[in-house]
Tab-separated table of C-alpha atoms in Angstrom:
chain	number	residue	atom	x	y	z
A	1	SER	CA	-3.912	13.607	-16.300
A	2	SER	CA	-0.640	14.390	-14.401
A	3	SER	CA	-2.532	14.571	-11.075
A	4	ASN	CA	-4.213	11.185	-11.744
A	5	TYR	CA	-0.874	9.699	-12.703
A	6	LEU	CA	0.784	10.976	-9.493
A	7	LEU	CA	-2.044	9.750	-7.314
A	8	GLY	CA	-1.742	6.337	-8.877
A	9	LEU	CA	1.974	6.399	-8.079
A	10	ILE	CA	1.378	7.496	-4.482
A	11	ASN	CA	-1.285	4.783	-4.018
A	12	ASP	CA	0.987	2.096	-5.429
A	13	ILE	CA	3.765	3.161	-3.031
A	14	LEU	CA	1.282	3.143	-0.014
A	15	ASP	CA	0.010	-0.218	-1.135
A	16	MET	CA	3.566	-1.691	-1.329
A	17	SER	CA	4.268	-0.250	2.135
A	18	LYS	CA	1.030	-1.992	3.499
A	19	ILE	CA	1.990	-5.205	1.801
A	20	GLU	CA	5.732	-5.236	3.041
A	21	SER	CA	4.627	-4.455	6.586
A	22	GLY	CA	1.759	-7.088	6.590
A	23	LYS	CA	-0.815	-4.387	7.169
A	24	MET	CA	-2.842	-4.852	3.917
A	25	ARG	CA	-6.288	-6.267	5.122
A	26	LEU	CA	-9.118	-7.454	2.778
A	27	GLU	CA	-12.496	-5.921	3.557
A	28	PRO	CA	-15.092	-8.259	2.155
A	29	VAL	CA	-18.460	-6.790	1.191
A	30	ASN	CA	-21.451	-8.053	-0.736
A	31	PHE	CA	-21.376	-6.692	-4.347
A	32	GLU	CA	-23.000	-7.332	-7.778
A	33	LEU	CA	-20.287	-8.142	-10.221
A	34	TYR	CA	-21.820	-6.594	-13.262
A	35	ASP	CA	-22.168	-3.262	-11.450
A	36	MET	CA	-18.468	-3.355	-10.466
A	37	VAL	CA	-17.413	-4.100	-14.069
A	38	ASP	CA	-19.708	-1.304	-15.405
A	39	THR	CA	-18.050	1.242	-13.071
A	40	ILE	CA	-14.587	0.204	-13.993
A	41	ILE	CA	-15.438	0.486	-17.744
A	42	GLU	CA	-16.805	3.890	-17.143
A	43	LEU	CA	-13.527	4.984	-15.490
A	44	ILE	CA	-11.384	3.400	-18.379
A	45	THR	CA	-13.464	4.399	-21.376
A	46	PRO	CA	-12.068	7.978	-21.775
A	47	GLN	CA	-8.505	6.511	-21.908
A	48	ALA	CA	-9.647	4.027	-24.596
A	49	ALA	CA	-11.457	6.607	-26.596
A	50	ALA	CA	-8.288	8.807	-26.735
A	51	LYS	CA	-6.418	5.843	-28.342
A	52	GLN	CA	-9.505	4.795	-30.487
A	53	ILE	CA	-9.650	1.462	-28.689
A	54	ASP	CA	-12.982	-0.270	-28.081
A	55	PHE	CA	-13.707	-2.802	-25.114
A	56	VAL	CA	-14.919	-6.138	-26.031
A	57	GLN	CA	-16.739	-7.534	-23.012
A	58	ASP	CA	-17.932	-11.028	-22.531
A	59	ILE	CA	-19.300	-11.722	-19.077
A	60	VAL	CA	-21.161	-14.939	-18.439
A	61	LEU	CA	-21.947	-15.576	-14.719
A	62	THR	CA	-24.092	-18.240	-13.140
A	63	HIS	CA	-24.118	-16.081	-9.949
A	64	HIS	CA	-24.182	-12.261	-9.859
A	65	TRP	CA	-23.620	-11.540	-6.123
A	66	PHE	CA	-20.337	-12.148	-4.451
A	67	VAL	CA	-18.579	-11.540	-1.105
A	68	ALA	CA	-15.035	-10.324	-1.457
A	69	ASP	CA	-12.991	-7.056	-1.256
A	70	LYS	CA	-14.610	-5.281	-4.130
A	71	MET	CA	-12.254	-2.317	-3.988
A	72	ARG	CA	-9.112	-4.496	-4.257
A	73	ILE	CA	-10.596	-6.620	-7.128
A	74	SER	CA	-11.509	-3.407	-8.870
A	75	GLN	CA	-7.879	-2.140	-8.346
A	76	VAL	CA	-6.549	-5.232	-10.021
A	77	LEU	CA	-8.843	-4.892	-13.051
A	78	ILE	CA	-8.219	-1.270	-13.445
A	79	ASN	CA	-4.423	-2.010	-13.325
A	80	LEU	CA	-4.563	-4.640	-15.973
A	81	LEU	CA	-6.999	-2.696	-18.191
A	82	GLU	CA	-4.836	0.374	-17.996
A	83	ASN	CA	-1.795	-1.725	-18.733
A	84	ALA	CA	-3.718	-3.252	-21.779
A	85	LEU	CA	-4.658	0.131	-23.175
A	86	ALA	CA	-1.039	1.417	-22.887
A	87	HIS	CA	0.277	-1.528	-24.760
A	88	SER	CA	-2.511	-2.067	-27.323
A	89	GLU	CA	-2.292	-0.768	-30.896
A	90	SER	CA	-4.677	2.019	-31.677
A	91	SER	CA	-8.053	0.759	-33.199
A	92	MET	CA	-7.524	-2.720	-31.748
A	93	PRO	CA	-9.820	-3.946	-29.072
A	94	VAL	CA	-9.020	-4.631	-25.386
A	95	GLU	CA	-10.908	-7.610	-24.227
A	96	LEU	CA	-12.499	-8.340	-20.849
A	97	ILE	CA	-13.805	-11.889	-20.296
A	98	VAL	CA	-15.398	-12.867	-16.983
A	99	THR	CA	-16.742	-16.200	-16.099
A	100	ASN	CA	-18.058	-18.072	-13.040
A	101	ASP	CA	-17.679	-21.677	-12.358
A	102	GLY	CA	-19.105	-22.652	-9.057
A	103	PRO	CA	-17.284	-20.726	-6.250
A	104	SER	CA	-14.703	-19.326	-8.607
A	105	VAL	CA	-14.640	-16.212	-10.837
A	106	THR	CA	-12.127	-15.873	-13.558
A	107	PHE	CA	-11.187	-12.625	-15.236
A	108	HIS	CA	-9.127	-12.315	-18.494
A	109	VAL	CA	-7.831	-9.100	-19.831
A	110	ILE	CA	-6.400	-9.475	-23.368
A	111	ASP	CA	-4.466	-6.756	-25.331
A	112	HIS	CA	-3.420	-6.578	-28.917
A	113	GLY	CA	0.028	-5.134	-28.666
A	114	LYS	CA	3.673	-6.322	-28.883
A	115	GLY	CA	3.385	-8.914	-26.205
A	116	ILE	CA	5.803	-9.630	-23.412
A	117	ALA	CA	9.412	-10.750	-23.875
A	118	GLU	CA	9.446	-14.551	-23.096
A	119	SER	CA	12.454	-13.974	-20.920
A	120	SER	CA	10.446	-11.508	-18.779
A	121	LEU	CA	7.411	-13.754	-18.142
A	122	PRO	CA	8.783	-15.509	-15.202
A	123	ASP	CA	9.479	-12.122	-13.370
A	124	ILE	CA	6.444	-10.174	-14.442
A	125	PHE	CA	4.806	-10.300	-11.075
A	126	SER	CA	7.963	-10.199	-8.900
A	127	GLY	CA	8.266	-6.440	-8.543
A	128	LYS	CA	11.680	-6.924	-10.388
A	129	TYR	CA	10.165	-6.810	-13.855
A	130	ASP	CA	12.352	-4.688	-16.164
A	131	GLY	CA	9.638	-3.579	-18.332
A	132	SER	CA	10.688	-5.351	-21.425
A	133	LEU	CA	7.536	-6.081	-23.724
A	134	SER	CA	9.439	-7.339	-26.678
A	135	SER	CA	12.862	-7.269	-28.022
A	136	ASP	CA	12.376	-3.968	-29.691
A	137	THR	CA	10.316	-2.108	-26.980
A	138	LYS	CA	10.780	-1.195	-23.385
A	139	ARG	CA	7.856	0.187	-21.448
A	140	GLY	CA	7.693	-0.227	-17.781
A	141	MET	CA	4.705	-1.535	-15.836
A	142	GLY	CA	5.956	-0.374	-12.502
A	143	ILE	CA	5.046	-2.103	-9.254
A	144	GLY	CA	1.426	-2.502	-10.285
A	145	LEU	CA	1.665	-6.111	-11.344
A	146	SER	CA	3.354	-7.069	-8.064
A	147	ILE	CA	0.523	-5.417	-6.087
A	148	CYS	CA	-2.032	-7.189	-8.331
A	149	ARG	CA	-0.385	-10.578	-7.524
A	150	THR	CA	-0.411	-9.892	-3.821
A	151	ILE	CA	-4.004	-8.921	-3.841
A	152	ILE	CA	-5.004	-11.990	-5.787
A	153	GLN	CA	-3.035	-14.242	-3.488
A	154	ALA	CA	-4.559	-12.564	-0.392
A	155	HIS	CA	-7.920	-13.715	-1.820
A	156	GLY	CA	-6.578	-17.268	-2.329
A	157	GLY	CA	-6.434	-16.858	-6.116
A	158	THR	CA	-3.923	-17.077	-8.833
A	159	ILE	CA	-2.849	-14.638	-11.587
A	160	THR	CA	-0.965	-15.614	-14.846
A	161	ALA	CA	0.400	-13.879	-17.918
A	162	HIS	CA	1.127	-15.172	-21.390
A	163	ASN	CA	1.497	-14.087	-24.936
A	164	HIS	CA	-0.887	-14.949	-27.652
A	165	GLU	CA	-0.355	-14.321	-31.379
A	166	ASN	CA	-1.515	-10.544	-31.167
A	167	GLY	CA	-0.425	-9.422	-27.720
A	168	ALA	CA	-0.684	-10.508	-24.211
A	169	GLU	CA	-3.336	-11.950	-21.832
A	170	PHE	CA	-3.463	-11.628	-18.105
A	171	ALA	CA	-5.867	-13.856	-16.258
A	172	PHE	CA	-6.854	-14.322	-12.602
A	173	SER	CA	-9.119	-16.631	-10.751
A	174	LEU	CA	-10.606	-15.909	-7.365
A	175	PRO	CA	-12.289	-18.610	-5.047
A	176	ILE	CA	-14.979	-16.197	-3.828
A	177	GLU	CA	-18.424	-16.837	-2.232
């Protein structure tokens, strides 16, 4: 676990370095979205099981094959799902919803935790986020959300975060072929 955590930190630092120097490049490939999501769920499932959290998946696509940077999209989904697991209450599900509308794919990751302090929402993707999830909790999300925003914007997409009555929801849409 420690080595995986350290590897994640190193990769985040390397990604930020590439982003800041303008050297991050997208590498589009043909991929099947269901296969990509299945692989991600296999990676995340042990962490969920340790907290007794189930995944609820709702994937409805009119197209299954896409051309985009599969690795970077996976990176964003893994980051958002790991954050959702970290901030969800035990025994509450983490939801992953994926839809396709024409040339756009939308992903939603929903957790059932404390939510995000309203005052922090404007800064959550800035890299200056202070980690405030609610008025009585502080848990940092690191630079991962800033990296996610950069990857999504590089694809020409958008990413948002908002609270709902039982936690937080992160959503991103990508205009991909």
